[in-house]
Amino acid sequence: MLSLNEVWFVLVAVLFIGFFFLEGFDFGVGMSTQLLAKSDTERRVLINSIGPFWDANEVWLLTAGGAMFAAFPNWYATLFSGFYIPLVFLLLALIGRGVAFEFRGKVGNARWKKVWDGAIFTGSVLPPFLLGVVFACLIQGLPINEAMEMHAGFFDIVNAYTVVGGLTMTLLCLLHGLMFTTLRTTSDLQERARSMARKLLLPVAGLFAAFGVMTYFMTDVFERRGGLIAVLLGLALLAFLLGGYFMSQKRDGWAFGMTGAVIALTVTSVFAGLFPRVMISSISQSFDLTIYNAASGPYSLKVMTIVAVTLLPFVLGYQIWSYFVFHKRVHEKEHLEY
């Protein structure tokens, strides 16, 4: 039977997996407003396709952060203080993107819209890249001392391995967003989204393979969880190949599910490689943060578990209901508010 420490580690992992799956397509659609759309009308169609969902999807990240704060306060403190600058840029990007969604259509001026379009694109590229870098850092290891304090230099965070991790996550989100676009749009925009997704397959496969090889040689996750990681990455590869097949057959729903599965399995492999650690010290294994030395007390974990079990079904039910209500495609001839 799982201990409460293990239960909350799994819950944090599930929250991040849900965030990357759901907000991942939002990021991809945001990038597509500059990479795919050819006119202001098409940009408005793309923005409206995620209009009912993007803010609820971001809640998964906030909830994951809140769960870390409550269940693993030492993990939260070390992570957020050590990555203070990248996370500030992440926050500013998300704020700018959210404001842009609301302000873009308030003035019918081309320059005004161009400024906010830039904020949407930047706010869609930076978060998956920065989060990809952070998660790559977690499994590569960081200079954490015996006091659980992280003193990382620039190249501890920004190096070949973490940059490849960030780029991989960014392109995966773009691919996922393009497939969401095929589900929510029609006619020429839908066809171009499908075509761009197929063209992205090879670059994404190359980056994904490079990240996997670098993970094998530059981290200890295969050494500690080699069998499980191999299974997860094998399933991710299978999902990727099936996604390409479904794209070629124009079975967009299945293709979207497969791109989401690749993202979910990739994030799962990160948490599987970490367990039971939550942050790896490059100074000494004895300084690693684990689900035990970084956790709250047993009573706090027990109370939080009761609250989570009580409230989680309502939150999930609301989000499922919103996707059901707004499941119809967005057409260019409809009234577009953004």
XYZ file of C-alpha atoms in Angstrom:
338
model
C 0.000 0.000 0.000
C 1.264 3.478 -0.880
C 2.275 5.823 1.905
C 0.820 9.345 1.948
C 4.226 10.659 0.835
C 4.051 8.448 -2.230
C 0.397 9.313 -2.846
C 1.186 13.028 -2.918
C 4.201 12.514 -5.158
C 1.924 10.683 -7.598
C -0.693 13.435 -7.298
C 1.857 16.172 -8.070
C 3.034 14.127 -11.059
C -0.566 13.687 -12.299
C -1.206 17.421 -11.979
C 1.873 18.249 -14.076
C 0.958 15.571 -16.624
C -2.550 17.010 -16.875
C -1.135 20.510 -17.240
C 1.214 19.597 -20.071
C -1.491 17.585 -21.866
C -4.155 20.307 -21.611
C -2.173 23.524 -21.580
C 0.213 21.973 -24.102
C -2.319 22.310 -26.909
C -3.098 25.864 -25.751
C 0.575 26.726 -26.116
C 0.657 25.062 -29.520
C -2.372 27.005 -30.734
C -0.817 30.230 -29.398
C 2.338 29.537 -31.418
C 0.187 28.749 -34.446
C -1.286 32.252 -34.431
C 2.027 33.405 -35.925
C 3.286 30.227 -37.598
C 0.065 29.028 -39.237
C -2.490 31.846 -39.503
C -2.350 34.014 -42.629
C -4.876 36.681 -41.673
C -6.405 38.431 -38.712
C -9.566 36.368 -39.133
C -7.599 33.115 -38.911
C -5.818 34.355 -35.787
C -9.178 35.112 -34.221
C -10.413 31.628 -35.139
C -7.368 30.056 -33.473
C -7.702 32.168 -30.336
C -11.426 31.411 -30.096
C -10.716 27.691 -30.450
C -9.014 27.740 -27.031
C -11.019 30.654 -25.589
C -13.257 28.546 -23.305
C -10.404 26.356 -22.060
C -7.038 28.087 -21.612
C -7.659 29.683 -18.208
C -9.001 26.448 -16.677
C -6.046 24.533 -18.131
C -3.595 26.878 -16.400
C -5.204 26.018 -13.068
C -3.488 22.618 -13.273
C -0.104 24.358 -12.940
C -1.300 26.474 -10.019
C -2.726 23.394 -8.321
C 0.515 21.481 -8.848
C 2.448 24.347 -7.256
C -0.025 24.475 -4.376
C 0.234 20.709 -3.841
C 4.033 20.972 -3.765
C 3.841 23.826 -1.249
C 1.516 21.940 1.070
C 2.843 18.375 0.734
C 6.550 18.980 0.076
C 7.442 22.452 1.427
C 11.195 21.853 1.226
C 10.893 20.851 -2.435
C 8.793 23.931 -3.114
C 11.220 26.251 -1.289
C 14.351 24.883 -2.984
C 12.791 24.741 -6.449
C 11.148 28.160 -6.460
C 14.072 29.973 -4.852
C 16.667 28.237 -7.022
C 14.741 28.857 -10.252
C 13.531 32.297 -9.239
C 14.533 34.118 -12.448
C 13.257 31.507 -14.966
C 9.992 31.175 -13.051
C 9.507 34.951 -12.963
C 9.859 35.011 -16.763
C 7.410 32.095 -16.932
C 4.910 33.996 -14.802
C 5.290 37.202 -16.823
C 4.812 35.267 -20.068
C 1.614 33.649 -18.775
C 0.286 36.976 -17.476
C 1.067 38.735 -20.776
C -0.616 35.960 -22.730
C -3.757 36.065 -20.597
C -3.988 39.853 -20.832
C -3.473 39.669 -24.598
C -6.405 37.280 -25.006
C -8.654 39.818 -23.282
C -7.250 43.067 -24.732
C -6.511 42.092 -28.343
C -10.010 42.727 -29.679
C -10.742 45.850 -27.633
C -9.355 48.259 -30.254
C -9.728 47.828 -34.009
C -6.206 49.002 -34.758
C -3.655 46.863 -36.622
C -0.684 48.033 -34.527
C -2.597 47.387 -31.305
C -3.413 43.856 -32.416
C 0.157 43.229 -33.555
C 1.503 44.062 -30.094
C -0.906 41.664 -28.385
C -0.331 38.993 -31.031
C 3.350 39.179 -30.123
C 2.458 38.742 -26.446
C 0.347 35.676 -27.269
C 3.166 34.113 -29.288
C 5.844 34.884 -26.679
C 3.564 33.710 -23.871
C 3.031 30.445 -25.730
C 6.692 29.727 -26.581
C 8.445 30.666 -23.339
C 6.437 28.587 -20.792
C 6.902 25.133 -22.404
C 10.553 25.934 -23.135
C 11.282 27.145 -19.595
C 9.388 24.265 -17.991
C 11.222 21.829 -20.249
C 14.511 23.328 -19.074
C 13.449 23.112 -15.406
C 12.373 19.472 -15.664
C 15.579 18.573 -17.506
C 17.532 20.233 -14.687
C 15.642 18.173 -12.108
C 16.804 14.862 -13.572
C 20.291 16.092 -14.496
C 21.033 17.318 -10.977
C 21.747 20.696 -9.420
C 24.163 22.042 -6.767
C 22.037 21.536 -3.639
C 23.814 21.571 -0.283
C 23.088 19.912 3.052
C 20.761 22.786 4.036
C 18.560 22.060 0.970
C 19.712 25.312 -0.605
C 20.356 25.460 -4.338
C 23.166 27.708 -5.581
C 23.081 27.183 -9.353
C 25.117 29.166 -11.850
C 23.936 30.052 -15.341
C 25.450 26.954 -16.951
C 24.021 24.666 -14.293
C 20.598 25.611 -15.643
C 21.335 26.501 -19.272
C 23.402 23.835 -20.997
C 23.111 21.551 -24.025
C 21.006 18.958 -22.228
C 18.473 21.360 -20.706
C 18.153 23.407 -23.914
C 17.392 20.247 -25.903
C 14.824 19.342 -23.232
C 13.211 22.770 -23.528
C 13.117 22.662 -27.327
C 11.683 19.139 -27.299
C 8.821 20.152 -25.015
C 8.150 23.296 -27.078
C 7.887 21.418 -30.368
C 5.789 18.670 -28.780
C 3.348 21.345 -27.616
C 3.283 22.919 -31.086
C 2.544 19.527 -32.651
C -0.164 18.863 -30.047
C -1.685 22.294 -30.674
C -1.769 21.774 -34.431
C -3.715 18.563 -33.952
C -6.131 20.361 -31.621
C -6.585 22.938 -34.385
C -7.621 20.192 -36.796
C -10.366 19.237 -34.317
C -11.657 22.772 -33.789
C -11.451 24.393 -37.232
C -12.606 23.719 -40.779
C -11.599 24.098 -44.440
C -8.203 25.505 -45.442
C -7.018 26.323 -41.909
C -7.677 22.765 -40.802
C -5.813 21.339 -43.828
C -2.795 23.583 -43.288
C -2.670 22.645 -39.606
C -2.648 18.967 -40.540
C 0.030 19.554 -43.190
C 2.273 21.513 -40.801
C 1.880 18.794 -38.169
C 3.107 16.161 -40.629
C 6.114 18.326 -41.526
C 6.967 18.674 -37.839
C 7.111 14.939 -37.245
C 10.735 14.490 -38.350
C 12.186 17.463 -36.389
C 10.264 16.425 -33.273
C 11.421 12.819 -33.651
C 15.030 13.980 -34.008
C 14.866 16.171 -30.906
C 13.038 13.519 -28.903
C 15.655 10.897 -29.823
C 18.498 13.286 -28.999
C 16.979 14.066 -25.607
C 16.544 10.342 -24.871
C 20.170 9.550 -25.772
C 21.473 12.507 -23.748
C 19.327 11.427 -20.793
C 20.913 7.971 -20.942
C 24.471 9.316 -20.856
C 24.046 12.487 -18.772
C 21.709 11.391 -15.960
C 21.312 8.379 -13.668
C 17.620 7.734 -14.341
C 18.265 4.732 -16.601
C 20.650 3.364 -14.007
C 18.008 3.559 -11.284
C 14.775 2.953 -13.231
C 16.066 1.607 -16.542
C 13.337 -0.980 -17.122
C 10.438 1.340 -16.360
C 11.927 4.269 -18.316
C 12.520 2.015 -21.324
C 8.879 0.872 -21.251
C 7.574 4.434 -20.962
C 9.774 5.741 -23.775
C 8.901 2.709 -25.896
C 5.214 3.483 -25.431
C 5.917 7.141 -26.275
C 7.654 6.049 -29.484
C 4.709 3.808 -30.378
C 2.272 6.672 -29.725
C 4.394 8.962 -31.884
C 4.387 6.492 -34.792
C 0.648 5.932 -34.444
C 0.141 9.708 -34.357
C 1.946 10.020 -37.691
C -0.154 7.218 -39.143
C -3.431 8.757 -37.980
C -2.389 12.140 -39.380
C -1.827 10.562 -42.790
C -5.306 8.985 -42.564
C -6.881 12.296 -41.421
C -8.128 10.660 -38.232
C -7.522 13.814 -36.260
C -9.077 12.760 -32.952
C -6.828 9.721 -32.690
C -3.799 11.742 -33.792
C -4.530 14.336 -31.094
C -4.777 11.573 -28.518
C -1.416 10.177 -29.619
C 0.432 13.510 -29.455
C -1.044 14.012 -26.000
C 0.071 10.515 -25.021
C 3.654 11.310 -26.093
C 3.663 14.379 -23.844
C 2.070 12.518 -20.930
C 4.470 9.575 -21.178
C 7.483 11.894 -21.435
C 6.521 13.777 -18.269
C 5.707 10.475 -16.552
C 9.196 9.179 -17.365
C 10.722 12.257 -15.694
C 8.851 11.620 -12.443
C 9.534 7.886 -12.652
C 13.248 8.592 -13.046
C 13.217 10.943 -10.062
C 11.315 8.736 -7.591
C 11.743 8.674 -4.614
C 13.764 11.835 -5.118
C 12.183 15.155 -6.008
C 15.425 17.068 -6.656
C 18.861 15.590 -7.284
C 21.984 17.123 -5.769
C 25.046 17.194 -8.023
C 27.202 17.715 -4.907
C 26.337 14.524 -3.032
C 23.591 11.904 -3.103
C 23.141 12.436 0.630
C 21.877 15.957 -0.146
C 19.124 14.767 -2.503
C 15.626 15.964 -1.686
C 13.256 13.013 -1.408
C 9.556 12.480 -0.805
C 10.498 11.854 2.829
C 12.932 14.595 3.852
C 11.095 17.254 1.794
C 7.585 16.386 3.007
C 5.149 17.882 5.487
C 4.212 16.017 8.663
C 1.906 12.970 8.588
C -1.065 14.883 10.043
C -0.831 17.624 7.379
C -0.663 15.021 4.607
C -3.686 13.201 6.068
C -5.840 16.355 6.240
C -4.800 17.404 2.719
C -5.679 13.955 1.372
C -9.205 14.194 2.794
C -9.674 17.670 1.278
C -8.286 16.574 -2.108
C -10.494 13.462 -2.295
C -13.537 15.602 -1.440
C -12.967 18.463 -3.890
C -11.184 16.839 -6.835
C -14.279 15.143 -8.352
C -16.096 18.507 -8.526
C -13.148 20.203 -10.241
C -12.742 17.405 -12.769
C -16.487 17.290 -13.382
C -16.614 21.007 -14.152
C -13.724 20.808 -16.608
C -15.189 17.786 -18.401
C -18.530 19.593 -18.628
C -16.901 22.711 -20.140
C -15.190 20.632 -22.838
C -18.513 18.978 -23.649
C -20.387 22.291 -23.888
C -17.755 23.937 -26.134
C -16.915 20.949 -28.315
C -18.174 22.377 -31.616
C -15.811 23.639 -34.309
C -15.079 27.352 -34.745
C -16.013 28.728 -38.186
C -14.577 31.839 -39.830
C -18.043 33.178 -40.660
C -19.137 33.152 -37.039
C -18.947 36.214 -34.812
C -15.436 36.246 -33.367
C -14.877 38.214 -30.199
C -11.069 38.325 -29.973
